[in-house]
Short mmCIF file of C-alpha atoms and ligand atoms in Angstrom, two decimals:
data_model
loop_
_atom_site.label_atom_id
_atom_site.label_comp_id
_atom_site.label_asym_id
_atom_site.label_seq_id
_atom_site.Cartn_x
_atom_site.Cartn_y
_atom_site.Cartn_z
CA UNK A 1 36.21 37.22 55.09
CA UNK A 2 38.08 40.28 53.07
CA UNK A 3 41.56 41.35 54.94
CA UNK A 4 41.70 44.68 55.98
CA UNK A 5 42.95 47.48 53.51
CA UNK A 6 45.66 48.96 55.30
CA UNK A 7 46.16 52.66 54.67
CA UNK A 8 49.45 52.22 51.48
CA UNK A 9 46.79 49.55 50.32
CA UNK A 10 44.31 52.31 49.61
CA UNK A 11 46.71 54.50 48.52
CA UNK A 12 48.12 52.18 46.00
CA UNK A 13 44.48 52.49 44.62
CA UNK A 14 44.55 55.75 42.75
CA UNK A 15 47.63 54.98 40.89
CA UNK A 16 46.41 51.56 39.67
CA UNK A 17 42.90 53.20 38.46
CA UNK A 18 40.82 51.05 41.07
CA UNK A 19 37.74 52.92 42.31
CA UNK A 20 37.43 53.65 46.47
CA UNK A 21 34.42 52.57 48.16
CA UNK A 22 33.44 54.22 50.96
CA UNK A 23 29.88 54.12 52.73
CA UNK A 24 28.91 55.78 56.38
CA UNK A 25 28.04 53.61 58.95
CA UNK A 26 26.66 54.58 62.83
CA UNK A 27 26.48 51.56 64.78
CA UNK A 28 27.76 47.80 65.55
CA UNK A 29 24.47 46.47 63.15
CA UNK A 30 25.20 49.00 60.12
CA UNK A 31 29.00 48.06 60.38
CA UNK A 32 28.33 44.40 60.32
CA UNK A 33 26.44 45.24 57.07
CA UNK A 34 29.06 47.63 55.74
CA UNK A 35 31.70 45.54 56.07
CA UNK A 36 29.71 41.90 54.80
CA UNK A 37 29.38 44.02 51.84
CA UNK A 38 33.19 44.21 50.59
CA UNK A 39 32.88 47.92 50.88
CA UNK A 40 36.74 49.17 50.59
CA UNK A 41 35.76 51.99 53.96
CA UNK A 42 33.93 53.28 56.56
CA UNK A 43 33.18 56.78 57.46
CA UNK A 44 31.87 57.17 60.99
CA UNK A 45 30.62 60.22 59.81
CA UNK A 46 28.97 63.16 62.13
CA UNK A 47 26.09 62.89 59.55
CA UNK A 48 24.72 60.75 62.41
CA UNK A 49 23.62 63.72 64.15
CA UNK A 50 20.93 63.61 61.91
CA UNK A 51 20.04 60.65 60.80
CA UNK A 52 20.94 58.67 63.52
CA UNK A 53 20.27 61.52 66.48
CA UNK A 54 17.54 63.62 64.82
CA UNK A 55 19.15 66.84 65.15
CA UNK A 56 18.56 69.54 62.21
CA UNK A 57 21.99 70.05 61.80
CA UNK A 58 25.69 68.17 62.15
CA UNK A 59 27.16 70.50 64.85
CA UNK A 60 25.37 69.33 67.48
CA UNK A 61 26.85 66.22 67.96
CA UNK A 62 29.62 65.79 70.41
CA UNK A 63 32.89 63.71 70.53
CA UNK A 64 31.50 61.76 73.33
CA UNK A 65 28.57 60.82 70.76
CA UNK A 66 30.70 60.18 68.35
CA UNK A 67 32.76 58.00 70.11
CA UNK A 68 30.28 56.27 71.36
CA UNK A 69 29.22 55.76 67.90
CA UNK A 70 32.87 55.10 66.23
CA UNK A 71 32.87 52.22 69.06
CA UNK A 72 29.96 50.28 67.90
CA UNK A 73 30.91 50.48 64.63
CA UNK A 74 33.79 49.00 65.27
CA UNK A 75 32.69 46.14 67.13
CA UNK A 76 30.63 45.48 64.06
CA UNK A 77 33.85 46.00 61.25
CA UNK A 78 36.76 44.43 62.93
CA UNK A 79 38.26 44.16 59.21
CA UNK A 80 37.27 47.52 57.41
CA UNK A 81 39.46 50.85 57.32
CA UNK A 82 37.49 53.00 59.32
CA UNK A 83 37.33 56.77 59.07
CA UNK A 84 36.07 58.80 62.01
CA UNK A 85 34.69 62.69 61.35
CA UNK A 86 35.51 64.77 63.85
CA UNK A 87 32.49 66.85 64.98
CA UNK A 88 32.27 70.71 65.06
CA UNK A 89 34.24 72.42 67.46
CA UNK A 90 36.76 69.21 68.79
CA UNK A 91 39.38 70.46 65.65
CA UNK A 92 38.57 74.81 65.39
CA UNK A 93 40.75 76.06 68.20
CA UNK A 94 43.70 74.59 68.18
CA UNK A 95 46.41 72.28 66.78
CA UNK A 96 46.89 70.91 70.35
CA UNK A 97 43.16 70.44 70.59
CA UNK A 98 42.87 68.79 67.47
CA UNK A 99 45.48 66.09 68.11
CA UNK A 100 44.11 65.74 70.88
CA UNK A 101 40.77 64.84 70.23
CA UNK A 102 42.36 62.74 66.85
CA UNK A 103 44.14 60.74 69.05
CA UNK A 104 40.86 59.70 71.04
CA UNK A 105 39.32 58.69 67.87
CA UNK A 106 42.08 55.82 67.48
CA UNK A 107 42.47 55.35 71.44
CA UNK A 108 39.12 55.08 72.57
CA UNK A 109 37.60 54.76 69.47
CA UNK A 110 39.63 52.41 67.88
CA UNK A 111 38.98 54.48 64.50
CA UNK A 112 42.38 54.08 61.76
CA UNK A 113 42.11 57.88 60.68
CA UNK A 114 40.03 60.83 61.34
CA UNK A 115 38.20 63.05 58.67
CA UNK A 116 38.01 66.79 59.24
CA UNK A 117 36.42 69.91 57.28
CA UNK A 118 37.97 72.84 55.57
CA UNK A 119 41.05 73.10 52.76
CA UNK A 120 43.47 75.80 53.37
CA UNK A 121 42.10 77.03 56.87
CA UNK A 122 42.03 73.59 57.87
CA UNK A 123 45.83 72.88 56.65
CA UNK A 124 47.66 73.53 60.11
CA UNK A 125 45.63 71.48 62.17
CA UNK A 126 45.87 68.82 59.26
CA UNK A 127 49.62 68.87 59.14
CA UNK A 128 49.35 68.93 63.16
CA UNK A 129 47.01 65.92 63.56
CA UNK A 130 49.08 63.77 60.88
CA UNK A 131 52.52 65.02 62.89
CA UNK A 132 50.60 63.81 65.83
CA UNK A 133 50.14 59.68 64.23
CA UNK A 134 46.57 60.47 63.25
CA UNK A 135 46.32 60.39 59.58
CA UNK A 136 43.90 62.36 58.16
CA UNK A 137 40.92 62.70 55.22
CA UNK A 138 40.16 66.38 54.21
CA UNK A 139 36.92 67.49 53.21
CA UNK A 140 36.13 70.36 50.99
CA UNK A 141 33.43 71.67 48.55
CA UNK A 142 30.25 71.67 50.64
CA UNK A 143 31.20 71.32 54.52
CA UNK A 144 28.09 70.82 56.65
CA UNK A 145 29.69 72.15 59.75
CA UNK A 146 30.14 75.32 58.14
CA UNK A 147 26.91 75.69 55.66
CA UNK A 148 25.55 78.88 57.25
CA UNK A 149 28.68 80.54 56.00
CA UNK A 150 28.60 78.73 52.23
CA UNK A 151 24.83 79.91 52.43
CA UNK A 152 22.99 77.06 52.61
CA UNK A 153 22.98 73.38 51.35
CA UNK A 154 24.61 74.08 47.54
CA UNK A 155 27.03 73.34 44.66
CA UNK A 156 29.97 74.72 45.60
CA UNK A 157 32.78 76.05 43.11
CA UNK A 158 30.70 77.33 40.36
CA UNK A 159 32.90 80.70 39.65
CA UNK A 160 36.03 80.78 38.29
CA UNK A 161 37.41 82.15 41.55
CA UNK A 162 35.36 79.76 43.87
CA UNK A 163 36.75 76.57 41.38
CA UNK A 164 40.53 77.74 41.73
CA UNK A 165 40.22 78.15 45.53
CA UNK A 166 38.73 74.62 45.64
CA UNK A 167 41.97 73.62 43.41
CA UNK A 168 43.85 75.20 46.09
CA UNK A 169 42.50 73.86 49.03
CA UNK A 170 42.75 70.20 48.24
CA UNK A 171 46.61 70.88 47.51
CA UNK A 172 47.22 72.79 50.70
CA UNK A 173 45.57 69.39 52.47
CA UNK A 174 47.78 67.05 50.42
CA UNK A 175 50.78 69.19 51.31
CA UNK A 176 49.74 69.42 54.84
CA UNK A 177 50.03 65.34 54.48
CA UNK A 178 46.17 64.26 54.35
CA UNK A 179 45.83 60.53 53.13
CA UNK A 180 42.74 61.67 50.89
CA UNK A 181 40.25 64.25 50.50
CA UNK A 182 36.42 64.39 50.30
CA UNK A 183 35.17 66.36 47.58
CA UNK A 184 30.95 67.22 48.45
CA UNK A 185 29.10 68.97 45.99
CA UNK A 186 31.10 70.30 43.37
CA UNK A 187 30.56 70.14 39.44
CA UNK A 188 31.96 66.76 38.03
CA UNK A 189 34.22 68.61 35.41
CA UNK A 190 36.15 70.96 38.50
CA UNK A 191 36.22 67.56 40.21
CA UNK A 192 37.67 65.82 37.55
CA UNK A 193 40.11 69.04 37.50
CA UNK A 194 41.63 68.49 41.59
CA UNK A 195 41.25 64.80 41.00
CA UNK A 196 44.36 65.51 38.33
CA UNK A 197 45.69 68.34 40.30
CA UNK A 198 46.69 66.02 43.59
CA UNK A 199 48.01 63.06 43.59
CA UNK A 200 46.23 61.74 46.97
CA UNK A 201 42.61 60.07 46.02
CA UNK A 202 39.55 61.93 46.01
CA UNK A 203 36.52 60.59 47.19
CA UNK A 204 33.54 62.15 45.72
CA UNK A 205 30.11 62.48 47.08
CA UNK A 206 27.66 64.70 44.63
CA UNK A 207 30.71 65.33 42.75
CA UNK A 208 30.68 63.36 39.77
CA UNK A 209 31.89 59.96 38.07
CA UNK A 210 35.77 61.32 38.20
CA UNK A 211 36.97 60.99 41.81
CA UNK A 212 38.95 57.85 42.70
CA UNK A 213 36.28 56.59 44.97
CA UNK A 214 32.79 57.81 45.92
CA UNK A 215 31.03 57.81 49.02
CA UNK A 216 27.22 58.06 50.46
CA UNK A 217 25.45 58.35 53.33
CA UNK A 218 24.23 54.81 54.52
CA UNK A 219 20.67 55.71 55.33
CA UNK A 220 20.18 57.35 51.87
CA UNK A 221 21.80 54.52 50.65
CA UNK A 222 18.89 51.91 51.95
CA UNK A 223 16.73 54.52 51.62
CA UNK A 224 15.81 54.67 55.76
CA UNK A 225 16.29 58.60 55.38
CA UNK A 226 13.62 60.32 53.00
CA UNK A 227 13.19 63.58 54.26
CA UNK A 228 14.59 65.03 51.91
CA UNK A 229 16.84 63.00 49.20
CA UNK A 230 19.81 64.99 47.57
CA UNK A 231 19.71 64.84 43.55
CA UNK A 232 23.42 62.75 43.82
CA UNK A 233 21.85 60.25 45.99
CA UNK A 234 21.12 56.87 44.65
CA UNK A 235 18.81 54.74 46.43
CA UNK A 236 19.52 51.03 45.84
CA UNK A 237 17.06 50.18 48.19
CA UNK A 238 13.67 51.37 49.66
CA UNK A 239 13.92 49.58 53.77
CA UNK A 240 11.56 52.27 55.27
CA UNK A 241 8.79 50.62 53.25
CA UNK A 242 10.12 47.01 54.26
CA UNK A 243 10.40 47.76 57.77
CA UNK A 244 7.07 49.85 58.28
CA UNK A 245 5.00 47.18 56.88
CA UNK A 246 6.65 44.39 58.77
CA UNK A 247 6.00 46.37 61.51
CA UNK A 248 2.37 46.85 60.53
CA UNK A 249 2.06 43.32 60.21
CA UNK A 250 3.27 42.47 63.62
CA UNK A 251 0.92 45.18 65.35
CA UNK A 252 -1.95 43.25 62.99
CA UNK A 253 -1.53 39.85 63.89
CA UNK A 254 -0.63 40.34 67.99
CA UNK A 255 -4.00 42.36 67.77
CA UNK A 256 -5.41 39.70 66.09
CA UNK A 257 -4.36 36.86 67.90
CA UNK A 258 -2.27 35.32 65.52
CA UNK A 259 0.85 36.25 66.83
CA UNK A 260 2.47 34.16 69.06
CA UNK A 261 1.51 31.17 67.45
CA UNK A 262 2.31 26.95 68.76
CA UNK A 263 6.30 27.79 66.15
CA UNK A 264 7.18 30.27 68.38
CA UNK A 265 6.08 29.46 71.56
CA UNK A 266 7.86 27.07 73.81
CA UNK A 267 6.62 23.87 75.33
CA UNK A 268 6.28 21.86 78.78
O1 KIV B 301 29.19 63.05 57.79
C1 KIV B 301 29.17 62.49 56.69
O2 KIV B 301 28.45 61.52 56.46
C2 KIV B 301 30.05 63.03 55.66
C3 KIV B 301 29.87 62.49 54.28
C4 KIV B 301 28.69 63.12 53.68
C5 KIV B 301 31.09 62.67 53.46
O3 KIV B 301 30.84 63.89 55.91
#
């Protein structure tokens, strides 16, 4: 079994040119999986809301659900670095609420660091959350909890003055003392651009082969999620087919008789 990367470990990455994994995982099975995987991360990410929860949107999941979820995760990933996002509206208010609710994430959650959305506007509460033993990943470019007011789900940074603002948000987070940031959605040549500019890793996701690490969404990942399939996602696996027609099969043959059978039945 891999040790677990502590947080100079990952840090030591960027420098020595090795690539960050990172994948999202919502529960004690998908962090088992994760983690038997070698994957460097985990993101307990508030993507759950949807394609663990079924909501049509990530702000309507709570910190109680996503404790809940950081927990089982946990129990499945004893040895991976794990990341937990904190949802929409546990961060906005306040520095005091913020560490606050970061601090649960490790507490109760037993998470190593939290993830939170927004570059400069988010830089106070960053700085406040890291002052407060809670170190934090940023997360800029496209930020789901605030899409209504980027306009809907789109590459982000495409004007000069949208690219330099980018530029300047992921340096206000690494001067506010975030461990990393998450860059979603943004062309792979501007990414390439703060990836140079900072000198904490950036994790891309839609964003190009430039970052120092990448992450994805698990159930795009296994392909469990096909809705509706970003163009950056890769699917290295198609389980929705696997699954339905095991399931299939079972209906058939308990229909049919078939199943139980003498193997799986017990005897005397
Ligand atoms: O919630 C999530 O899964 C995320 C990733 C897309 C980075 O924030």
């Amino acid at each position: 079994m891999a040790k677990k990367l502590t947080l100079p470990e990952i840090l030591q990455m960027k420098p020595q040119g090795r690539k960050i994994t990172m994948m999202t995982a919502y529960d004690y099975t998908t962090g088992m999986l994760v983690e038997k995987a070698g994957i460097d991360t985990i993101l307990v990410g508030d993507s759950l809301a949807m394609t663990v929860l079924g909501y049509d949107s990530t702000v309507f999941v709570t910190m109680e659900e996503m404790l809940h979820h950081t927990r089982a995760v946990k129990r499945g990933a004893k040895n991976t670095f794990i990341i937990a996002d904190m949802p929409f509206g546990s961060y906005n208010a306040s520095c005091e609420q913020a560490v606050m609710n970061a601090s649960r994430f490790v507490r109760e959650g037993g998470a190593d660091a939290v993830k939170l959305e927004g570059g400069v506007v988010a830089a106070e509460v960053t700085a406040a959350v890291v002052k407060g033993g809670v170190p934090v990943l940023g997360h800029i470019g496209l930020t789901p909890q605030t899409v209504t007011q980027l306009g809907g789900f789109k590459v982000q940074g495409k004007t000069e003055e949208a690219a330099r603002q980018l530029i300047e948000d992921a340096r206000a987070l690494e001067e506010a003392g975030a461990f990393g940031v998450v860059l979603e959605c943004i062309p792979m040549g501007l990414a390439a651009e703060i990836t140079k500019a900072v000198s904490i890793p950036t994790i891309g996701i839609g964003a190009g082969p430039y970052c120092d690490g990448q992450v994805l969404v698990y159930n795009d990942v296994v392909g469990l999620f096909d809705k509706f399939v970003p163009k950056f996602v890769k699917q290295y696996a198609k389980l929705d087919e696997i699954i339905v027609t095991g399931l299939e099969k079972f209906r058939e043959e308990v229909q049919q008789g078939i199943f139980p059978d003498e193997e799986h039945s017990f005897k005397g």
